mmCIF file of C-alpha atoms and ligand atoms in Angstrom:
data_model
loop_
_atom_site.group_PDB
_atom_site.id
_atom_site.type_symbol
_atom_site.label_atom_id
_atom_site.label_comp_id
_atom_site.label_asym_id
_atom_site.label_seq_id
_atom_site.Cartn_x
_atom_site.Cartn_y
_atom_site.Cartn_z
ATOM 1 C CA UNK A 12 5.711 -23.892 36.133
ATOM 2 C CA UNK A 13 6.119 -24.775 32.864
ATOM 3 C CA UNK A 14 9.062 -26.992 31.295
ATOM 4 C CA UNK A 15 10.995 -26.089 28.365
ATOM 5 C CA UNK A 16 10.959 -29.091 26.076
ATOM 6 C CA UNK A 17 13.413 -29.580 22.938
ATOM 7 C CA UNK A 18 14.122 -26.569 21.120
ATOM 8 C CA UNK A 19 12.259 -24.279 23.564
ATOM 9 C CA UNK A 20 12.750 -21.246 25.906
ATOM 10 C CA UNK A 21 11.345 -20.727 29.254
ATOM 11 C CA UNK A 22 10.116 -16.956 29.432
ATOM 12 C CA UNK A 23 9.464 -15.583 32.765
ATOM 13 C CA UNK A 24 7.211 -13.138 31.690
ATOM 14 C CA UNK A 25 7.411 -9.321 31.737
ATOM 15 C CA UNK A 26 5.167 -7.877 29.797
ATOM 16 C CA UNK A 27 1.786 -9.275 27.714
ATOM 17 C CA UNK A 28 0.029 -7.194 25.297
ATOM 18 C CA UNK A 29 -3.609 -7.950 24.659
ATOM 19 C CA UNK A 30 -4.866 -8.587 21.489
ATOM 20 C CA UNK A 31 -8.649 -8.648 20.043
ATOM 21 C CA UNK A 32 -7.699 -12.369 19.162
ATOM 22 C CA UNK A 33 -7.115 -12.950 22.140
ATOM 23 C CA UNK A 34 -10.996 -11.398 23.075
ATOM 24 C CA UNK A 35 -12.036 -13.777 20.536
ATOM 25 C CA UNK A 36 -10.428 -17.114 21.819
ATOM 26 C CA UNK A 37 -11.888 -16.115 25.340
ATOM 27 C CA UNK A 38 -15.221 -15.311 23.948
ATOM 28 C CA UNK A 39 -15.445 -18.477 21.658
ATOM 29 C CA UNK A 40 -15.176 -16.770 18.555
ATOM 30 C CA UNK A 41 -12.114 -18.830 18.152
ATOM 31 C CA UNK A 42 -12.953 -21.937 19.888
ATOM 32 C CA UNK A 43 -9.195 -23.019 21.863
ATOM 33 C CA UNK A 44 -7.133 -25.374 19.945
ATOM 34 C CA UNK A 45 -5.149 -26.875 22.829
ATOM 35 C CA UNK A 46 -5.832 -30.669 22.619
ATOM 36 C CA UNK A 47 -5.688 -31.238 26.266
ATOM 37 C CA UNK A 48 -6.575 -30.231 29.182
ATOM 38 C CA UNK A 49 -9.604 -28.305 27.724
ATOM 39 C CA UNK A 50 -9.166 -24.703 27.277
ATOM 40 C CA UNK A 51 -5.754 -22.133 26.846
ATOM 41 C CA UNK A 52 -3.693 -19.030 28.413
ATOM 42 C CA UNK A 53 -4.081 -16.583 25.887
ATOM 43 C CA UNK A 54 -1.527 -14.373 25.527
ATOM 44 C CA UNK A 55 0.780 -13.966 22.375
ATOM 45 C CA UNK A 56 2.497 -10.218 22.448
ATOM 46 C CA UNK A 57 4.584 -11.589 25.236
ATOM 47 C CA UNK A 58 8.168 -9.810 25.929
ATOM 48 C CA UNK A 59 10.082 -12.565 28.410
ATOM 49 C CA UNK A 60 13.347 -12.780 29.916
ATOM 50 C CA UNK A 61 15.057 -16.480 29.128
ATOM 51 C CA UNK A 62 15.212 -18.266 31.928
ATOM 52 C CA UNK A 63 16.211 -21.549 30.959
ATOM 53 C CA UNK A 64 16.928 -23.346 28.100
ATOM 54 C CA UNK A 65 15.461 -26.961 26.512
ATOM 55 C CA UNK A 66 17.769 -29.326 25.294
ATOM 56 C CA UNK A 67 19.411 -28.337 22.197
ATOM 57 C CA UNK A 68 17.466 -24.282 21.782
ATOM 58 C CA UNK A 69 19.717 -22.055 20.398
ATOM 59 C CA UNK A 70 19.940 -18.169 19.582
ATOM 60 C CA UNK A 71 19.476 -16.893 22.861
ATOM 61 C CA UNK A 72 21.272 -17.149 26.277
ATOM 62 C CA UNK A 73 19.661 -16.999 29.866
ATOM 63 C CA UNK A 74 18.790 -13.547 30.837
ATOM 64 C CA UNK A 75 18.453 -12.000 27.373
ATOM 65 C CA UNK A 76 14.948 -10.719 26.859
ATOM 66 C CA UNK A 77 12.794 -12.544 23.853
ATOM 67 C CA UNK A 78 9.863 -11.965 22.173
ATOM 68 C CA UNK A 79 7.159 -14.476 21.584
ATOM 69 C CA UNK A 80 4.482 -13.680 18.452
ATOM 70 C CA UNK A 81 1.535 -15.078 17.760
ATOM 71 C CA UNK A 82 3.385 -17.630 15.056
ATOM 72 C CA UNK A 83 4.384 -20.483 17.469
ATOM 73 C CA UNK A 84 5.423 -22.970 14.625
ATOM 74 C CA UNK A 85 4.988 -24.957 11.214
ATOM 75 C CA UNK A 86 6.251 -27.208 9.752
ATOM 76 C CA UNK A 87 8.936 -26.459 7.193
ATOM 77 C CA UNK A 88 7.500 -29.548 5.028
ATOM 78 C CA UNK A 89 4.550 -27.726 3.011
ATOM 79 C CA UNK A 90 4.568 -26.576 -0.403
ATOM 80 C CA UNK A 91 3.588 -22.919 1.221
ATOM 81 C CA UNK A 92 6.665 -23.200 3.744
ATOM 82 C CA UNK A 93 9.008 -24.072 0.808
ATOM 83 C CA UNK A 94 8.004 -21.183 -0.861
ATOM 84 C CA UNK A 95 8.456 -18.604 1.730
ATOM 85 C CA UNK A 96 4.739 -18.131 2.969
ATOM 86 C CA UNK A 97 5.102 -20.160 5.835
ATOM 87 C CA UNK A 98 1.979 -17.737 7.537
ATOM 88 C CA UNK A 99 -0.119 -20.256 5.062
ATOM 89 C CA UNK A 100 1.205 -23.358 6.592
ATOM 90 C CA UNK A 101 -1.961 -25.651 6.912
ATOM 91 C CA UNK A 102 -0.150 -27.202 9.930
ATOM 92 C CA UNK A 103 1.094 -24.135 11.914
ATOM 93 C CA UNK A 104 0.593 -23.548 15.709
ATOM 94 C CA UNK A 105 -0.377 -20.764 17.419
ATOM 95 C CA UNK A 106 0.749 -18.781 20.504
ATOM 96 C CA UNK A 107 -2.021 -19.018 23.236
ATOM 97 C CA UNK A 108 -4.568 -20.755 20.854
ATOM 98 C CA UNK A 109 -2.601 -24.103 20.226
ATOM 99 C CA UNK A 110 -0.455 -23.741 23.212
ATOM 100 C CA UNK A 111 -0.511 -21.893 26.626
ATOM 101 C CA UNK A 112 0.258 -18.173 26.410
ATOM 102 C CA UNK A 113 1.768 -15.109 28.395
ATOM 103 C CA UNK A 114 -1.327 -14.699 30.528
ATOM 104 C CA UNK A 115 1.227 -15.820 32.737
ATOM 105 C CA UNK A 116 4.194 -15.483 35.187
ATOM 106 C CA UNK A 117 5.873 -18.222 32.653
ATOM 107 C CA UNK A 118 5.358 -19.975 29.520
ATOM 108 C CA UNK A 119 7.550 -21.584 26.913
ATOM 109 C CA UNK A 120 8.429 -20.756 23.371
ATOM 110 C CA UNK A 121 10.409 -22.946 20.322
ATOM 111 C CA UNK A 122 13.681 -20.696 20.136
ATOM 112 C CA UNK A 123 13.236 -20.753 16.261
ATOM 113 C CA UNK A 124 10.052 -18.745 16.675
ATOM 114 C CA UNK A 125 11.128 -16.359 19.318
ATOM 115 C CA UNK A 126 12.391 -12.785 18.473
ATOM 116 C CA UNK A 127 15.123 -10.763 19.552
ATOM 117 C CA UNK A 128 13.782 -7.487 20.528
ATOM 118 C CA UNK A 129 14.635 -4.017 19.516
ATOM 119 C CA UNK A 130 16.820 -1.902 21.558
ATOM 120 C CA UNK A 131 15.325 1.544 22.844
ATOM 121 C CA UNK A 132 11.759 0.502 24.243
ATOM 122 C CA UNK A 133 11.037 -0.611 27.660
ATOM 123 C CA UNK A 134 8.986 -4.144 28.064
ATOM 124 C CA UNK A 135 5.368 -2.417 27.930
ATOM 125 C CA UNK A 136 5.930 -0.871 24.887
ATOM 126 C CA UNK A 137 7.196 -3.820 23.237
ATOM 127 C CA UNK A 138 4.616 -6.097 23.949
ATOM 128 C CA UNK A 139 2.033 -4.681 21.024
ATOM 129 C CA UNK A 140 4.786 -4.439 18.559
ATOM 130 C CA UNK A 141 5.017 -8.371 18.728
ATOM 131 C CA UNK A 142 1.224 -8.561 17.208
ATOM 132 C CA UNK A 143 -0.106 -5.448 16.635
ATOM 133 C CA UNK A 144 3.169 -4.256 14.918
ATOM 134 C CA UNK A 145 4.114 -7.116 12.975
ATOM 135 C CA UNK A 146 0.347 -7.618 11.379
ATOM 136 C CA UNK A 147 0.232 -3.781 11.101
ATOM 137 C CA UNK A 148 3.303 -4.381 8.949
ATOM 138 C CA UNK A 149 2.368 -7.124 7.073
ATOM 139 C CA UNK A 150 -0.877 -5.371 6.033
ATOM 140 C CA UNK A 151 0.303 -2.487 5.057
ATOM 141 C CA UNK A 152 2.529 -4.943 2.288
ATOM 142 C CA UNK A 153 -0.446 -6.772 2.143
ATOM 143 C CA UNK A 154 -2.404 -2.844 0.802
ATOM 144 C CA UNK A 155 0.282 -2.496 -1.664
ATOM 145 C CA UNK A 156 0.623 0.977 -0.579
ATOM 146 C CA UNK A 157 2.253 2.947 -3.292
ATOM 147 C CA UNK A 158 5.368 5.669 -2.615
ATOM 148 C CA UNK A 159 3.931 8.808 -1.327
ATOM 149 C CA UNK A 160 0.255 6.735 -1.674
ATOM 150 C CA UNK A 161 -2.961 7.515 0.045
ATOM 151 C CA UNK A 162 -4.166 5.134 2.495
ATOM 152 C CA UNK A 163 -7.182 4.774 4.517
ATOM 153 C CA UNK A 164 -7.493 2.807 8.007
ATOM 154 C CA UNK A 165 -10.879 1.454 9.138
ATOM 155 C CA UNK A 166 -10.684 1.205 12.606
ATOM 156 C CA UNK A 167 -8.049 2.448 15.005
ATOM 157 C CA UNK A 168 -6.865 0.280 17.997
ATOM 158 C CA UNK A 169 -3.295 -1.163 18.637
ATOM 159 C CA UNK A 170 -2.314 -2.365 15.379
ATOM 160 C CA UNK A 171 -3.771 0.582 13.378
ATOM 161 C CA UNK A 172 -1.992 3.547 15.577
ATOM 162 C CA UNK A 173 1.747 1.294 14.913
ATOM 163 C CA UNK A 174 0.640 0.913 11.114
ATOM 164 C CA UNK A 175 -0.398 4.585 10.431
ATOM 165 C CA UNK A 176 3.224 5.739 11.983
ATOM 166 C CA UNK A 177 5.375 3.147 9.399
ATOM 167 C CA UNK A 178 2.790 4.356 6.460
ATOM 168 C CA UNK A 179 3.567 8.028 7.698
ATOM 169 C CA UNK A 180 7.255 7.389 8.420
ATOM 170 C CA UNK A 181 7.571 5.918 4.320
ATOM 171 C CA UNK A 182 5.448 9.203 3.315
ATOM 172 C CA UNK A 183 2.360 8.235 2.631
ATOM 173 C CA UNK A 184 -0.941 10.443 3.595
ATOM 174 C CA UNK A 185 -3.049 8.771 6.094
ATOM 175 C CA UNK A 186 -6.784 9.092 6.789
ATOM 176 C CA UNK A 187 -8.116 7.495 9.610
ATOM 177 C CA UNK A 188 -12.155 6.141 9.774
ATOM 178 C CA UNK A 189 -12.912 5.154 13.045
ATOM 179 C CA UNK A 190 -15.016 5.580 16.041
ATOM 180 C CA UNK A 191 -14.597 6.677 19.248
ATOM 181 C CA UNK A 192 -13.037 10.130 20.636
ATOM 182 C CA UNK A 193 -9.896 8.822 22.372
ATOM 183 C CA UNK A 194 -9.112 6.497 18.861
ATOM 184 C CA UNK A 195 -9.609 9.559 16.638
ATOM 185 C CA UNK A 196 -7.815 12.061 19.321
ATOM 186 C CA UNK A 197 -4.603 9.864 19.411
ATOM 187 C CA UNK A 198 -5.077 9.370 15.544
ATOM 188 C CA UNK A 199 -4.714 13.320 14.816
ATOM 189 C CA UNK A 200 -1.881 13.681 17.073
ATOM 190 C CA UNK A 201 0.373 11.201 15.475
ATOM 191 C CA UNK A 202 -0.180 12.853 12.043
ATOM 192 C CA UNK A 203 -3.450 11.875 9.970
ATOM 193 C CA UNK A 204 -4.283 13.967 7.062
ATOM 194 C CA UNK A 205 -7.896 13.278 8.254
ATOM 195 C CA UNK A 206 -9.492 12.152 11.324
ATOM 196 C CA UNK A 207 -13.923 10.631 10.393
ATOM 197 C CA UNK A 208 -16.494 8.415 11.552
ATOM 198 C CA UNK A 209 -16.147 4.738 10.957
ATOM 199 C CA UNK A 210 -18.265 4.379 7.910
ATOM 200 C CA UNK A 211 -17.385 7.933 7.085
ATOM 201 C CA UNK A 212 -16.207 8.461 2.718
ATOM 202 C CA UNK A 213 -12.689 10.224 3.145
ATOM 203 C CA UNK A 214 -11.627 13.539 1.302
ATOM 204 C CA UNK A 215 -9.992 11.929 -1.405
ATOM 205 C CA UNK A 216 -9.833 8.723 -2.908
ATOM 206 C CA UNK A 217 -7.577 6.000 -1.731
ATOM 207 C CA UNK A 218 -5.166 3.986 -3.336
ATOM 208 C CA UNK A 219 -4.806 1.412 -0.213
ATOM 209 C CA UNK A 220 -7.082 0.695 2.822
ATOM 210 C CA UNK A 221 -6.643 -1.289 5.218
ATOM 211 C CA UNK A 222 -9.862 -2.688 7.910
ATOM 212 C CA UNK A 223 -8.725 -3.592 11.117
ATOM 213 C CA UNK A 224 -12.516 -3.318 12.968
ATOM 214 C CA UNK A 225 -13.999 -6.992 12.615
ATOM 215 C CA UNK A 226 -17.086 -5.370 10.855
ATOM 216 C CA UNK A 227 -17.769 -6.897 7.469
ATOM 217 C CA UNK A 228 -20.169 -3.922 6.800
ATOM 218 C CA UNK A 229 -17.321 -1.917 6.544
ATOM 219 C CA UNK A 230 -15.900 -3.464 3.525
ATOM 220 C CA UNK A 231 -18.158 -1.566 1.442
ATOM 221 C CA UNK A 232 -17.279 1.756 2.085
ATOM 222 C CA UNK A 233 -14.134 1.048 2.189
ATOM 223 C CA UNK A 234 -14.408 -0.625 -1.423
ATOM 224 C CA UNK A 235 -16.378 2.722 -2.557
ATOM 225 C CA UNK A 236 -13.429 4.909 -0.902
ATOM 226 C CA UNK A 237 -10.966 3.447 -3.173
ATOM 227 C CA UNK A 238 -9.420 4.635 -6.088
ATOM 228 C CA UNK A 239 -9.321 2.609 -9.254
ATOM 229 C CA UNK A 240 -6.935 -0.014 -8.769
ATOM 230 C CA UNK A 241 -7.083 0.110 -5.262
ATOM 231 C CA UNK A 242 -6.355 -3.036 -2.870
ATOM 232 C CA UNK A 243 -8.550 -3.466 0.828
ATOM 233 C CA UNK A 244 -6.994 -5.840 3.009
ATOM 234 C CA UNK A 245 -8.788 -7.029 5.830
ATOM 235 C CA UNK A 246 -6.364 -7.240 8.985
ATOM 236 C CA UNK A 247 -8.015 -9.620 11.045
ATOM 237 C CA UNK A 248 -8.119 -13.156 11.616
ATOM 238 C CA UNK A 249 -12.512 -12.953 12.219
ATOM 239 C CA UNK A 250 -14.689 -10.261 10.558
ATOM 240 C CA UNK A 251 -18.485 -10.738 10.585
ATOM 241 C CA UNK A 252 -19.750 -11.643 7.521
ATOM 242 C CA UNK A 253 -19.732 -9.120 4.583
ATOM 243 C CA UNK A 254 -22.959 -8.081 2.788
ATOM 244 C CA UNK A 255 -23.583 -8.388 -0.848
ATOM 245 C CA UNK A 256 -21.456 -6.204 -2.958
ATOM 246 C CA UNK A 257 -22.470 -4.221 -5.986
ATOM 247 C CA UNK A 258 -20.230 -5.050 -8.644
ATOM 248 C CA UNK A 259 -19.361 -1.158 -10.246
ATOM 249 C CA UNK A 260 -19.179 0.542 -6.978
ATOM 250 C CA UNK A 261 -17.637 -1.944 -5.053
ATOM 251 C CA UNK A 262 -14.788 -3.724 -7.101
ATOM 252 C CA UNK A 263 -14.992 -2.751 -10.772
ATOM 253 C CA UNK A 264 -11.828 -0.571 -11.612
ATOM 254 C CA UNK A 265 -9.338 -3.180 -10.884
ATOM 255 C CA UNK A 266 -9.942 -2.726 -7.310
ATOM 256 C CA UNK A 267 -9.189 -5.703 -5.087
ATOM 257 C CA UNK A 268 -9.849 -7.268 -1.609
ATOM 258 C CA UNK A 269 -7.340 -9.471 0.242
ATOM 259 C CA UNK A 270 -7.516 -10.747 3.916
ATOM 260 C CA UNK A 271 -4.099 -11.260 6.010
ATOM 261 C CA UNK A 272 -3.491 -14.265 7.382
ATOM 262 C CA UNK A 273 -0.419 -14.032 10.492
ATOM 263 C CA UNK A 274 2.769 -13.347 9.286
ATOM 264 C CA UNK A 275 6.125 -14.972 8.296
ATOM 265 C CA UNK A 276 8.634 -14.649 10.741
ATOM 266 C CA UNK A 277 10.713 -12.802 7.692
ATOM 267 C CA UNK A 278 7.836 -10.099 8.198
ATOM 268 C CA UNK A 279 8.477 -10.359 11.856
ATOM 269 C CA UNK A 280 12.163 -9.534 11.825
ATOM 270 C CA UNK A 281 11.897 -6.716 8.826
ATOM 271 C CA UNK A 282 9.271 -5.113 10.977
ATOM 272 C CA UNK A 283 11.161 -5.657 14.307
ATOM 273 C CA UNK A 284 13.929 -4.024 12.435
ATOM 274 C CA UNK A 285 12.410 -1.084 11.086
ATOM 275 C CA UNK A 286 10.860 -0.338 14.681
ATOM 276 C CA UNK A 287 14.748 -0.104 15.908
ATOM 277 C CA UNK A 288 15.332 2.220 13.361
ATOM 278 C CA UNK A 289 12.575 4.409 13.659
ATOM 279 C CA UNK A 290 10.995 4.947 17.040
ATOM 280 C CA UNK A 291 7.580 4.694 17.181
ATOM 281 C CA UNK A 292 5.306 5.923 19.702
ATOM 282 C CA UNK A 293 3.628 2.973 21.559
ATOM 283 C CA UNK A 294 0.536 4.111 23.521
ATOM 284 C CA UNK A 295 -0.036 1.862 26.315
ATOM 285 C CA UNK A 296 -2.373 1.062 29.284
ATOM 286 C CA UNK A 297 -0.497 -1.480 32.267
ATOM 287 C CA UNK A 298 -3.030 -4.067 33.802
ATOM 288 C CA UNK A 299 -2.023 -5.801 36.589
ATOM 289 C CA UNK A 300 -2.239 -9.542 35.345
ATOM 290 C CA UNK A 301 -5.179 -10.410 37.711
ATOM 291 C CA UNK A 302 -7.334 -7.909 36.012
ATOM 292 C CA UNK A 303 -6.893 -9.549 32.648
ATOM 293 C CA UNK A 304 -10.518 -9.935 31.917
ATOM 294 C CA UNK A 305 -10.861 -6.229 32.607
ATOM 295 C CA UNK A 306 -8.589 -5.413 29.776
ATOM 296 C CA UNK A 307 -10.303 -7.765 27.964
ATOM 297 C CA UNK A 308 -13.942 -6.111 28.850
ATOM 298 C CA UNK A 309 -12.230 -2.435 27.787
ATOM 299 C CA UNK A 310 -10.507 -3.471 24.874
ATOM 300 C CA UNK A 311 -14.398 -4.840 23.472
ATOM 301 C CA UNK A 312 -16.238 -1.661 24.544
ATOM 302 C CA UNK A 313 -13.350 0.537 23.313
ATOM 303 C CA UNK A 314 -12.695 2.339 26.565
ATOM 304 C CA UNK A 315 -8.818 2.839 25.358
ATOM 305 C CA UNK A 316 -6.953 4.297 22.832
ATOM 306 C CA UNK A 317 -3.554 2.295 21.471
ATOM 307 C CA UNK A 318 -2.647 -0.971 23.431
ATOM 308 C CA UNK A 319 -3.598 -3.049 26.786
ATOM 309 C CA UNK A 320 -0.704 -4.414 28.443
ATOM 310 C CA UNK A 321 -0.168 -7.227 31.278
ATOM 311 C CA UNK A 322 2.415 -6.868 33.575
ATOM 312 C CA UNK A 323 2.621 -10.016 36.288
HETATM 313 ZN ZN1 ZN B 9 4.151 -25.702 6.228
HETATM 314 ZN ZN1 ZN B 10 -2.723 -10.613 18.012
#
């Protein structure tokens, strides 16, 4: 059982989503960043009930129910902190990478970094909005999606199938690149203009795209599928590496490439927000907690379509 220390909740946990960082951290992709003992809980889409408080944490009571993100912490002292992009901190911690995560019956969060969670969801469908939801959001600002603009997603899992619904819900036309029946079934039934393969061009050019599969291939086609003055932004925190690109059909035009790196909490609360406001349909798949490396096995050979969640 773990002790809250200053500043921090104790969550019993309710609900964890899983998150393909989390595959990488347990595959070594992302080697664990705990200092000691060796090794970490993953877990960082975790919806908890407070059930006690650290000296001096504030903004929540025991018995409300909190969210903790992957954004554990930073620290505030930076020049990137001071100016608002406190997802750039060189010094932040992470959420079951620097410290033990909701793979778990408990776990502990600072209160400054925990989230109060929208009203009109039950626990498993708020567990991928704390991840897959917030850096849905955050690349989708990231894409620079114009009013009414067309955007492309490369790759549909958790994070894609939340994104697509705020793009549609603001207007935009989405087409959806992706493998995998289940992924491209679920993506025509929440409204995609266009449903192809992963490497697929679409029907018309794009003025945003946004990659969410950790393929670096894919950045070229979806460079080529973009319109002049486009922007790619690449969702995840690992991609294999990228292959040369050919300067005219690949980025001349004005087109750009970004990555997204986390989130700000600011992006965390605007997207929390918008979720109560419009409900979005969360597709989810319960695993008991003891058959976490079973999600983990189905989320890497794509045997699901939206979200794995842990329940203990
Ligand atoms: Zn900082
Ligand atoms: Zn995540």
């Amino acid at each position: 059982m773990p002790r809250p220390g200053p500043g921090e909740l104790l969550l019993r946990v309710l609900a964890c989503g899983v998150c393909r960082t989390d595959l990488h951290v347990t595959e070594g992709d992302l080697a664990p960043r705990r200092p000691t003992p060796p090794g970490v809980t993953p877990g960082h889409e975790v919806v908890g009930e407070v059930s006690a408080l650290g000296e001096g944490a504030a903004g929540f009571a025991v018995g409300d129910r909190a969210g903790a993100a992957w954004l554990r912490w930073t620290d505030q002292e930076c020049k990137f902190c001071g100016r608002g992009a406190e997802n750039l901190c060189p010094n932040s911690l992470y959420t079951g990478w620097d410290a033990d995560g909701g793979y778990a019956e408990y776990m502990t969060v600072p209160a400054a970094y925990a989230h109060h969670l929208p009203p009109g969801y039950d626990d498993l469908e708020l567990a991928p909005l704390l991840c897959a939801g917030i850096i849905g959001y955050h690349a989708l600002q990231r894409a620079e999606l114009p009013p009414g603009g067309r955007l492309g997603l490369y790759g549909f899992g958790g994070s894609a199938h939340l994104a697509a619904q705020v793009a549609l819900a603001q207007g935009a036309t989405v087409h959806v690149l992706t493998r995998g029946e289940q992924a491209q079934r679920l993506a025509r039934e929440l409204g995609a203009a266009s449903v192809g393969g992963a490497a697929d061009l679409p029907p018309e050019p794009l003025d945003s795209a946004i990659l969410f599969a950790p393929v670096g291939d894919l950045v070229l086609p979806a460079l080529a599928a973009l319109d002049r003055g486009g922007t790619l932004a690449i969702a995840g925190i690992y991609l294999t590496d990228i292959p040369p690109l050919n300067y005219s059909k690949h980025l001349f035009q004005e087109r750009q490439l970004r990555s997204v790196t986390s989130n700000t909490r600011a992006d965390a609360r605007e997207f929390l927000a918008f979720a109560a406001e419009h409900k979005l349909a969360v597709t989810t798949h319960p695993y008991p907690l003891d058959a976490a490396d079973q999600a983990l096995r189905d989320l890497k050979a794509g045997r699901f379509d939206g979200a794995a969640v842990l329940v203990p």
